[in-house]
CSV table of C-alpha atoms and ligand atoms in Angstrom, one decimal:
chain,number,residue,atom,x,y,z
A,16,UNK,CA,9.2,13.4,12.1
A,17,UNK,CA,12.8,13.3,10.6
A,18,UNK,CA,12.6,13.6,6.5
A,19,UNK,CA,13.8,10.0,5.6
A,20,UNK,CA,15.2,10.0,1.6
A,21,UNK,CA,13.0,6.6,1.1
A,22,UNK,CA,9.4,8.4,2.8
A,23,UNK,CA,7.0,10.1,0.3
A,24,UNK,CA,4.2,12.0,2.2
A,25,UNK,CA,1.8,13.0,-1.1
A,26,UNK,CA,-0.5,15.8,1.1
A,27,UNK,CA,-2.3,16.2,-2.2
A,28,UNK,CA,-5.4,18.1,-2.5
A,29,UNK,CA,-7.6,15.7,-3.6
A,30,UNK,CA,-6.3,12.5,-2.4
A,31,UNK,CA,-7.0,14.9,1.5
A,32,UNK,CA,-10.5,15.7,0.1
A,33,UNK,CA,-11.2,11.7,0.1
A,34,UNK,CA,-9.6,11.1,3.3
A,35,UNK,CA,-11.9,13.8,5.0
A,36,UNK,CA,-14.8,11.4,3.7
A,37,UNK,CA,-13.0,8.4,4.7
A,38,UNK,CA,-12.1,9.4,8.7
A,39,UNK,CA,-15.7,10.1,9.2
A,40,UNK,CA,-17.6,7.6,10.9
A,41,UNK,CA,-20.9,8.5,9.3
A,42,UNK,CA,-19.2,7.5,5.7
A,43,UNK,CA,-21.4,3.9,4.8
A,44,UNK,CA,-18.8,0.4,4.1
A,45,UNK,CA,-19.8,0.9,0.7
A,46,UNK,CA,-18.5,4.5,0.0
A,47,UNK,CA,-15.6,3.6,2.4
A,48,UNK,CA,-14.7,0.9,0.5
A,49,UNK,CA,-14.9,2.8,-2.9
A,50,UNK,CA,-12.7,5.6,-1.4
A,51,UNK,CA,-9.7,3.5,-0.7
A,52,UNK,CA,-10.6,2.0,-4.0
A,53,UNK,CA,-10.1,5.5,-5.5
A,54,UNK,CA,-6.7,6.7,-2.9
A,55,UNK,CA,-4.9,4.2,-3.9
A,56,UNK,CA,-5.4,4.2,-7.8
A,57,UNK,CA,-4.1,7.9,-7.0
A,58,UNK,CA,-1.5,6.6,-4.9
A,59,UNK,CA,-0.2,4.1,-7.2
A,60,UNK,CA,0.1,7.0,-10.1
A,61,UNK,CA,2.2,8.8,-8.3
A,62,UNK,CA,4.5,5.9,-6.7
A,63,UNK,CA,5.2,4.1,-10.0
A,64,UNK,CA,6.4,7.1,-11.5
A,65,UNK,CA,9.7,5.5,-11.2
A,66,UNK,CA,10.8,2.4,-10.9
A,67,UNK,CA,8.2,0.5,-13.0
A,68,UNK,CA,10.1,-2.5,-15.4
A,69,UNK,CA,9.5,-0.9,-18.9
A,70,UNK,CA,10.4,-2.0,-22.4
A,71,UNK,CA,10.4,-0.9,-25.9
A,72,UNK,CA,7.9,-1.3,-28.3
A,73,UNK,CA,7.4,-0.8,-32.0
A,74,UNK,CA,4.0,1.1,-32.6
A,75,UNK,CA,2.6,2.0,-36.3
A,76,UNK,CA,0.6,5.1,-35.9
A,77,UNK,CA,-1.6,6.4,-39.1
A,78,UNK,CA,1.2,8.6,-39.7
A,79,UNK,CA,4.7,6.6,-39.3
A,80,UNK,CA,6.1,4.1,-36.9
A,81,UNK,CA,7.4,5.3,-34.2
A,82,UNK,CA,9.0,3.3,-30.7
A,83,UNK,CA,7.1,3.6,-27.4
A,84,UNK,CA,8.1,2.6,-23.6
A,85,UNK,CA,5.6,0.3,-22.5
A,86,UNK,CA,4.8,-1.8,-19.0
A,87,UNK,CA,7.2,-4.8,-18.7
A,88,UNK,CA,4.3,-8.0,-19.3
A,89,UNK,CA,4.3,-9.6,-15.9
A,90,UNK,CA,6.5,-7.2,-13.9
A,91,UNK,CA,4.6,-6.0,-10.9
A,92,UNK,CA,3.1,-8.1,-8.3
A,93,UNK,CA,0.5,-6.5,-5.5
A,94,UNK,CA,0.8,-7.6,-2.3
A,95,UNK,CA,-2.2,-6.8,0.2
A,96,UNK,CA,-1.6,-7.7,4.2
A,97,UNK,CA,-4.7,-9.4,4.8
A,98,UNK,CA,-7.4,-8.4,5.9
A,99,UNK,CA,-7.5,-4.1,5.2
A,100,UNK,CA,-4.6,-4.5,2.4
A,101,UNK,CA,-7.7,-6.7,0.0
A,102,UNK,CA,-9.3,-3.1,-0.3
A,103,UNK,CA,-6.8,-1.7,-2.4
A,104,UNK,CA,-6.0,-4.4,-4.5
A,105,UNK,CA,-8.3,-3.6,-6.9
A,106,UNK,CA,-7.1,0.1,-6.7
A,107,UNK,CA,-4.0,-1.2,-8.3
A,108,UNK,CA,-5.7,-3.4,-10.4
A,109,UNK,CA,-7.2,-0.5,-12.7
A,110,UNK,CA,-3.8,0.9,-13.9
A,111,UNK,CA,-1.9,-2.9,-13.9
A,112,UNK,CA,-5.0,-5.4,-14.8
A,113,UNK,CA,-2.4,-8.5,-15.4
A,114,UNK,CA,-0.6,-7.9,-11.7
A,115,UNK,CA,-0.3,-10.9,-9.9
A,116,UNK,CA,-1.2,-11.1,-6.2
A,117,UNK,CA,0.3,-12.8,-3.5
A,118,UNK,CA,-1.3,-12.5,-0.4
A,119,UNK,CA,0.2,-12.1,3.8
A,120,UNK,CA,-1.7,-12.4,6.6
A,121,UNK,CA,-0.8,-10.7,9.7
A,122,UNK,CA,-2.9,-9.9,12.4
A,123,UNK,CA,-1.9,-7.8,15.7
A,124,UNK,CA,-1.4,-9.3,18.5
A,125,UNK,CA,-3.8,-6.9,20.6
A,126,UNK,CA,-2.2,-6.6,24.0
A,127,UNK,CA,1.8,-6.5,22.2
A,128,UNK,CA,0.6,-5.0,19.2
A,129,UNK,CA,3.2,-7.0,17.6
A,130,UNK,CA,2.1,-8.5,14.6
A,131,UNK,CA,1.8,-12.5,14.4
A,132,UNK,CA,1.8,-14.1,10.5
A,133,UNK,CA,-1.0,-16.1,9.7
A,134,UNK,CA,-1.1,-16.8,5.6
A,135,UNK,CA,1.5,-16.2,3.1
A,136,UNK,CA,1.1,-17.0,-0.5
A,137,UNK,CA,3.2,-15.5,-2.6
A,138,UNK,CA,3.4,-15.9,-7.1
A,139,UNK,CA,6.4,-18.3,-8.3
A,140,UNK,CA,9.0,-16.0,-9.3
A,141,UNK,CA,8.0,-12.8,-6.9
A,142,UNK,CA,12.1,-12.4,-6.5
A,143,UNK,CA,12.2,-10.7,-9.9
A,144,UNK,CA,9.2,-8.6,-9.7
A,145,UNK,CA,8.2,-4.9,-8.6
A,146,UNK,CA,6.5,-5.7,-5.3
A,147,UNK,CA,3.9,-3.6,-4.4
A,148,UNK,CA,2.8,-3.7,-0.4
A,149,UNK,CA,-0.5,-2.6,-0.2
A,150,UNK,CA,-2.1,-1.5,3.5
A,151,UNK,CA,-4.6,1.1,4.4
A,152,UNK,CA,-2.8,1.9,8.2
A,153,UNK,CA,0.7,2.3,8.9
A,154,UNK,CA,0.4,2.4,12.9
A,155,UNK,CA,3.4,0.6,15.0
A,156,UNK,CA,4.9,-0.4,12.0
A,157,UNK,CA,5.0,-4.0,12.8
A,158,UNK,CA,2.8,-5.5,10.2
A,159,UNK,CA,5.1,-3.4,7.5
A,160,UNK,CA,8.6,-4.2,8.4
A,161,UNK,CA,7.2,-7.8,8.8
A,162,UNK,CA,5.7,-8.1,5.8
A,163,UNK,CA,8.7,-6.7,4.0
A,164,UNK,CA,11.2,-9.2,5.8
A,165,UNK,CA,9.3,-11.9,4.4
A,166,UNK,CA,9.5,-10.9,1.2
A,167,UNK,CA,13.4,-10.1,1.3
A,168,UNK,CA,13.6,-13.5,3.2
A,169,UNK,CA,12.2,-14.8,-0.6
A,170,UNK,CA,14.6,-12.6,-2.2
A,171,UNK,CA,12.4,-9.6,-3.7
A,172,UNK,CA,14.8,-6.7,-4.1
A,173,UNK,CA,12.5,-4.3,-5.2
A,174,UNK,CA,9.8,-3.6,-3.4
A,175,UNK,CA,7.8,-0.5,-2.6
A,176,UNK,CA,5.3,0.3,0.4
A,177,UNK,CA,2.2,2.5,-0.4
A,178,UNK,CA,-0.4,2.9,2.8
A,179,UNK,CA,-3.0,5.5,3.1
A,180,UNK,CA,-2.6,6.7,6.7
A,181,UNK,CA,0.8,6.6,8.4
A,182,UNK,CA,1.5,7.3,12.4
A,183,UNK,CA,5.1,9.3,12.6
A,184,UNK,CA,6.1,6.3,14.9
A,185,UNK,CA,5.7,3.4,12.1
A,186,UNK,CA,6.6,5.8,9.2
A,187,UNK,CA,9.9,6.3,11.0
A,188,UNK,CA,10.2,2.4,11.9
A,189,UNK,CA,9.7,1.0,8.1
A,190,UNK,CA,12.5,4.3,6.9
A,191,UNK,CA,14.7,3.1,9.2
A,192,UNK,CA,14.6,-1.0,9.3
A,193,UNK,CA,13.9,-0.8,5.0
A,194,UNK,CA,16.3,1.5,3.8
A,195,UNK,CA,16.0,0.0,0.3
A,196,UNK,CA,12.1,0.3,0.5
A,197,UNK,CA,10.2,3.7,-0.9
A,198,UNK,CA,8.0,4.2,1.3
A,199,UNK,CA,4.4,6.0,0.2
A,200,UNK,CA,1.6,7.7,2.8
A,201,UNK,CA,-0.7,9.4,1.8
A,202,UNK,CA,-1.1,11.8,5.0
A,203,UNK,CA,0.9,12.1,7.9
A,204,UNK,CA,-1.1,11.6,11.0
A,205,UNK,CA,-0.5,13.0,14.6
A,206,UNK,CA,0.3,9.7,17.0
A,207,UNK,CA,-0.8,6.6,17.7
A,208,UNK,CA,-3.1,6.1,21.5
A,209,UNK,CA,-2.3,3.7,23.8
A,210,UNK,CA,-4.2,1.0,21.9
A,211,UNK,CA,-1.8,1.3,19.0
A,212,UNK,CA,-4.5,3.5,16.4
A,213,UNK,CA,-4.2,6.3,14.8
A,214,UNK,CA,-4.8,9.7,15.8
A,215,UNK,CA,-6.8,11.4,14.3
A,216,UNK,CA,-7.2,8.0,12.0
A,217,UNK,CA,-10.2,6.3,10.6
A,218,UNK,CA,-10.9,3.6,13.4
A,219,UNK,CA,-10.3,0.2,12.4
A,220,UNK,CA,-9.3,-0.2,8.8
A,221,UNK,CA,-10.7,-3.7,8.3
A,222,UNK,CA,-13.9,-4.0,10.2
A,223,UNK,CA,-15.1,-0.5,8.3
A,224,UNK,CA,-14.3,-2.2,4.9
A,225,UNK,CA,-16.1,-5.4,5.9
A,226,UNK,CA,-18.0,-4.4,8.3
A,227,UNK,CA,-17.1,-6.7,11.1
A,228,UNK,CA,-18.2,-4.1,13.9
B,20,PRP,C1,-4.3,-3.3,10.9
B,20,PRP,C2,-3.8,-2.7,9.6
B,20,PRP,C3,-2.4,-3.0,9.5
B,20,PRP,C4,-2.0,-3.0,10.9
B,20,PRP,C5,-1.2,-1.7,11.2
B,20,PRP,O1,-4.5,-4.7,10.7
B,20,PRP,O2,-4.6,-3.1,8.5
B,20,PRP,O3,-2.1,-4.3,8.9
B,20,PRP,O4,-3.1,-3.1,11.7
B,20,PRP,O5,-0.7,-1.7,12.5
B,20,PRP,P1,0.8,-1.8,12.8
B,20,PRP,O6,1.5,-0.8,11.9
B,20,PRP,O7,0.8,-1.4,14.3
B,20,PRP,O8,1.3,-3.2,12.6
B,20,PRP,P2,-5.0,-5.6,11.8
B,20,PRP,O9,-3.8,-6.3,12.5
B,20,PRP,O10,-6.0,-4.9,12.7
B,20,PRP,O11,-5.7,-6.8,11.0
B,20,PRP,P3,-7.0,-6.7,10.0
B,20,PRP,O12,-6.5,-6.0,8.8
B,20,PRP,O13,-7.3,-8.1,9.8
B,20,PRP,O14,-8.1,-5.9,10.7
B,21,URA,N1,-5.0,-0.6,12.3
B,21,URA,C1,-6.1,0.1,12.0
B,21,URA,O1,-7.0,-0.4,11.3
B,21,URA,N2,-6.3,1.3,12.5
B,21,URA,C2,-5.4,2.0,13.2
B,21,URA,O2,-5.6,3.1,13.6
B,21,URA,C3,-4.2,1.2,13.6
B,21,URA,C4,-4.1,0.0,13.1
Protein backbone atom coordinates (compact mmCIF):
# COMPACT_ATOMS: atom_id res chain seq x y z
CA UNK A 1 0.00 0.00 0.00
CA UNK A 2 0.97 3.69 -0.99
CA UNK A 3 1.90 5.85 2.32
CA UNK A 4 -1.12 8.24 2.47
CA UNK A 5 -0.19 11.67 4.75
CA UNK A 6 -3.76 11.22 6.53
CA UNK A 7 -3.10 6.95 7.38
CA UNK A 8 -1.48 6.07 10.77
CA UNK A 9 -0.49 2.32 10.92
CA UNK A 10 0.52 2.19 14.91
CA UNK A 11 2.40 -1.55 14.58
CA UNK A 12 3.04 -1.18 18.26
CA UNK A 13 4.32 -3.85 20.37
CA UNK A 14 1.72 -4.32 22.67
CA UNK A 15 -1.33 -3.16 20.99
CA UNK A 16 0.23 -6.61 18.20
CA UNK A 17 0.52 -8.71 21.47
CA UNK A 18 -3.43 -8.16 21.95
CA UNK A 19 -4.25 -8.61 18.48
CA UNK A 20 -2.45 -12.12 18.42
CA UNK A 21 -5.08 -12.96 21.30
CA UNK A 22 -7.84 -11.35 19.52
CA UNK A 23 -7.42 -13.27 15.76
CA UNK A 24 -7.49 -16.51 17.55
CA UNK A 25 -10.66 -18.29 17.36
CA UNK A 26 -10.13 -20.16 20.64
CA UNK A 27 -10.11 -16.50 22.51
CA UNK A 28 -13.80 -16.66 24.63
CA UNK A 29 -16.60 -13.35 23.67
CA UNK A 30 -15.66 -12.21 26.96
CA UNK A 31 -11.84 -11.82 26.68
CA UNK A 32 -12.59 -10.70 23.02
CA UNK A 33 -14.63 -8.23 24.08
CA UNK A 34 -12.24 -6.93 26.81
CA UNK A 35 -9.35 -6.83 24.19
CA UNK A 36 -10.91 -4.41 21.86
CA UNK A 37 -11.94 -2.74 25.01
CA UNK A 38 -8.22 -2.40 25.84
CA UNK A 39 -6.84 -1.64 21.77
CA UNK A 40 -8.76 1.04 21.48
CA UNK A 41 -8.16 2.89 24.89
CA UNK A 42 -4.46 2.43 23.32
CA UNK A 43 -5.59 3.54 20.15
CA UNK A 44 -7.35 6.56 21.28
CA UNK A 45 -3.98 7.72 23.27
CA UNK A 46 -2.12 7.84 20.53
CA UNK A 47 -4.72 9.40 17.94
CA UNK A 48 -5.80 12.34 20.09
CA UNK A 49 -2.37 13.37 20.57
CA UNK A 50 -3.34 16.18 18.31
CA UNK A 51 -6.18 17.59 17.48
CA UNK A 52 -8.16 17.34 20.82
CA UNK A 53 -10.20 21.04 21.59
CA UNK A 54 -8.13 22.12 24.67
CA UNK A 55 -8.46 25.17 26.88
CA UNK A 56 -6.73 26.92 29.67
CA UNK A 57 -7.20 26.56 33.11
CA UNK A 58 -6.11 28.15 36.28
CA UNK A 59 -4.90 25.41 38.86
CA UNK A 60 -3.64 26.28 42.63
CA UNK A 61 -1.14 23.65 43.51
CA UNK A 62 0.27 23.51 47.31
CA UNK A 63 3.03 25.40 46.01
CA UNK A 64 1.74 28.36 43.60
CA UNK A 65 -0.83 28.76 40.95
CA UNK A 66 0.11 27.88 37.96
CA UNK A 67 -2.08 27.57 34.26
CA UNK A 68 -2.77 24.09 32.78
CA UNK A 69 -4.26 22.87 29.19
CA UNK A 70 -7.16 20.98 29.90
CA UNK A 71 -9.92 18.90 27.66
CA UNK A 72 -12.45 21.30 26.02
CA UNK A 73 -15.94 20.25 28.35
CA UNK A 74 -18.13 18.77 25.67
CA UNK A 75 -15.71 18.62 22.62
CA UNK A 76 -15.50 15.07 21.49
CA UNK A 77 -18.24 12.93 20.32
CA UNK A 78 -17.71 8.94 19.66
CA UNK A 79 -19.29 7.57 16.98
CA UNK A 80 -19.59 3.57 16.84
CA UNK A 81 -21.03 1.91 13.31
CA UNK A 82 -23.40 -0.32 14.75
CA UNK A 83 -23.08 -3.26 15.51
CA UNK A 84 -18.92 -4.11 16.07
CA UNK A 85 -18.22 -0.12 16.53
CA UNK A 86 -20.54 -0.52 20.35
CA UNK A 87 -17.34 -2.57 21.42
CA UNK A 88 -15.12 0.23 21.61
CA UNK A 89 -17.17 2.81 22.79
CA UNK A 90 -16.44 2.18 26.12
CA UNK A 91 -12.59 2.06 25.13
CA UNK A 92 -13.04 5.68 24.56
CA UNK A 93 -15.10 6.26 27.28
CA UNK A 94 -12.19 5.62 29.98
CA UNK A 95 -9.93 8.54 28.75
CA UNK A 96 -13.25 11.04 27.72
CA UNK A 97 -16.04 9.81 30.31
CA UNK A 98 -18.42 12.99 29.28
CA UNK A 99 -18.16 12.01 25.31
CA UNK A 100 -21.38 12.02 23.75
CA UNK A 101 -22.36 9.26 21.37
CA UNK A 102 -24.15 9.27 18.34
CA UNK A 103 -24.77 6.19 16.85
CA UNK A 104 -24.83 4.79 12.63
CA UNK A 105 -26.05 1.69 11.56
CA UNK A 106 -24.76 0.13 8.54
CA UNK A 107 -24.83 -3.27 7.64
CA UNK A 108 -23.21 -4.98 4.39
CA UNK A 109 -25.02 -5.80 1.84
CA UNK A 110 -23.60 -9.51 1.56
CA UNK A 111 -23.55 -10.38 -2.06
CA UNK A 112 -22.34 -6.21 -3.07
CA UNK A 113 -20.63 -5.81 0.01
CA UNK A 114 -21.78 -2.32 -0.28
CA UNK A 115 -22.91 -1.08 2.78
CA UNK A 116 -26.77 -0.14 3.23
CA UNK A 117 -27.67 2.58 6.41
CA UNK A 118 -29.96 1.44 8.75
CA UNK A 119 -29.94 3.99 12.06
CA UNK A 120 -28.44 7.19 12.48
CA UNK A 121 -28.57 9.20 15.61
CA UNK A 122 -26.41 11.66 15.92
CA UNK A 123 -25.97 14.55 19.36
CA UNK A 124 -27.41 18.19 18.59
CA UNK A 125 -24.50 20.18 17.69
CA UNK A 126 -22.11 17.14 16.33
CA UNK A 127 -20.97 19.95 13.57
CA UNK A 128 -18.65 21.55 16.08
CA UNK A 129 -17.27 18.62 17.74
CA UNK A 130 -14.14 16.20 17.40
CA UNK A 131 -15.84 13.18 15.84
CA UNK A 132 -14.43 10.11 16.73
CA UNK A 133 -15.46 6.93 14.20
CA UNK A 134 -15.07 4.04 16.02
CA UNK A 135 -14.98 0.35 14.01
CA UNK A 136 -13.18 -2.79 14.83
CA UNK A 137 -12.71 -3.85 10.62
CA UNK A 138 -11.75 -1.67 7.93
CA UNK A 139 -12.43 -4.22 4.94
CA UNK A 140 -13.97 -2.73 1.47
CA UNK A 141 -14.12 0.46 3.04
CA UNK A 142 -17.71 1.02 2.34
CA UNK A 143 -19.14 1.23 5.85
CA UNK A 144 -16.09 4.04 6.53
CA UNK A 145 -16.36 6.41 3.68
CA UNK A 146 -20.18 6.03 4.34
CA UNK A 147 -20.25 6.74 7.54
CA UNK A 148 -17.96 9.69 7.11
CA UNK A 149 -20.20 11.24 4.26
CA UNK A 150 -22.95 11.35 6.57
CA UNK A 151 -21.42 13.04 8.95
CA UNK A 152 -19.85 15.80 6.49
CA UNK A 153 -23.42 15.78 4.93
CA UNK A 154 -24.28 17.26 8.79
CA UNK A 155 -21.35 19.44 8.56
CA UNK A 156 -18.68 17.80 11.11
CA UNK A 157 -15.35 19.11 9.81
CA UNK A 158 -13.28 17.37 12.09
CA UNK A 159 -13.46 14.03 12.26
CA UNK A 160 -11.03 11.25 12.74
CA UNK A 161 -11.25 7.35 11.90
CA UNK A 162 -9.60 4.80 14.42
CA UNK A 163 -10.29 0.87 13.50
CA UNK A 164 -8.33 -1.97 14.73
CA UNK A 165 -7.76 -4.09 11.60
CA UNK A 166 -7.52 -2.40 8.21
CA UNK A 167 -7.37 -4.45 4.59
CA UNK A 168 -4.81 -2.27 2.18
CA UNK A 169 -7.86 -2.06 -0.21
CA UNK A 170 -10.32 0.03 2.29
CA UNK A 171 -7.27 1.76 4.04
CA UNK A 172 -6.47 3.06 0.60
CA UNK A 173 -10.36 3.83 -0.24
CA UNK A 174 -11.13 6.09 3.14
CA UNK A 175 -7.12 7.97 2.29
CA UNK A 176 -8.26 8.64 -0.83
CA UNK A 177 -12.24 9.59 -0.80
CA UNK A 178 -11.46 11.56 3.07
CA UNK A 179 -8.51 13.47 2.53
CA UNK A 180 -9.43 15.69 5.54
CA UNK A 181 -9.98 12.51 7.65
CA UNK A 182 -6.75 10.97 9.89
CA UNK A 183 -7.15 7.85 9.46
CA UNK A 184 -5.97 5.22 12.51
CA UNK A 185 -5.29 1.14 12.14
CA UNK A 186 -3.94 -0.48 14.27
CA UNK A 187 -2.22 -3.29 11.97
CA UNK A 188 -2.09 -3.52 8.44
CA UNK A 189 -3.49 -6.81 7.19
CA UNK A 190 -2.68 -8.77 3.95
CA UNK A 191 -6.12 -8.67 1.57
CA UNK A 192 -9.47 -9.14 1.79
CA UNK A 193 -11.09 -12.98 0.21
CA UNK A 194 -13.60 -13.05 -2.07
CA UNK A 195 -16.30 -12.63 0.68
CA UNK A 196 -15.06 -9.21 1.46
CA UNK A 197 -12.96 -10.39 5.19
CA UNK A 198 -9.88 -9.92 6.16
CA UNK A 199 -6.96 -11.88 5.65
CA UNK A 200 -5.46 -12.97 8.07
CA UNK A 201 -8.36 -11.03 10.20
CA UNK A 202 -10.40 -12.10 13.18
CA UNK A 203 -13.60 -13.59 11.42
CA UNK A 204 -16.59 -11.66 11.93
CA UNK A 205 -16.12 -8.60 14.18
CA UNK A 206 -19.66 -8.53 15.53
CA UNK A 207 -20.99 -11.97 15.92
CA UNK A 208 -17.46 -12.72 18.16
CA UNK A 209 -18.34 -9.59 20.37
CA UNK A 210 -21.97 -10.78 20.68
CA UNK A 211 -21.78 -13.96 19.98
CA UNK A 212 -24.37 -14.27 17.22
CA UNK A 213 -22.57 -17.43 15.63
C1 LIG B 1 -18.50 -5.13 9.54
C2 LIG B 1 -17.56 -4.23 10.31
C3 LIG B 1 -17.59 -2.98 9.50
C4 LIG B 1 -17.76 -3.49 8.09
C5 LIG B 1 -16.44 -3.40 7.40
O1 LIG B 1 -19.81 -4.83 9.85
O2 LIG B 1 -17.90 -4.05 11.65
O3 LIG B 1 -18.66 -2.11 9.84
O4 LIG B 1 -18.18 -4.83 8.19
O5 LIG B 1 -16.56 -3.79 6.10
P1 LIG B 1 -16.37 -2.77 4.87
O6 LIG B 1 -15.11 -2.01 5.14
O7 LIG B 1 -16.24 -3.72 3.70
O8 LIG B 1 -17.58 -1.92 4.77
P2 LIG B 1 -21.05 -5.66 9.26
O9 LIG B 1 -21.57 -5.00 8.02
O10 LIG B 1 -20.67 -7.10 9.16
O11 LIG B 1 -22.14 -5.45 10.37
P3 LIG B 1 -22.12 -5.85 11.92
O12 LIG B 1 -21.12 -4.96 12.61
O13 LIG B 1 -23.52 -5.58 12.34
O14 LIG B 1 -21.76 -7.30 12.04
N1 LIG C 1 -16.26 -7.31 8.77
C1 LIG C 1 -15.77 -8.14 9.71
O1 LIG C 1 -16.32 -8.25 10.81
N2 LIG C 1 -14.68 -8.86 9.41
C2 LIG C 1 -14.05 -8.77 8.22
O2 LIG C 1 -13.04 -9.45 8.02
C3 LIG C 1 -14.59 -7.89 7.25
C4 LIG C 1 -15.70 -7.17 7.56
Amino acid sequence: MKNYDNVTIFNHPLINHKIAILRDEKTSMKEFRELIEEITTLMTFESLKEGVPTIEREVKTPLEVCTQQVVKDNSIVIVPILRAGLGMVNGVHVLFPSARVGHIGLCRNEETLEPYEYYCKLPDGIEDKLVMIVDPMLATGGSACDAITQLKKRGCKNIKFMAVIGAPEGVSRVAEAHPDVQIFVSTLDRCLNENGYILPGLGDAGDRLFGTK
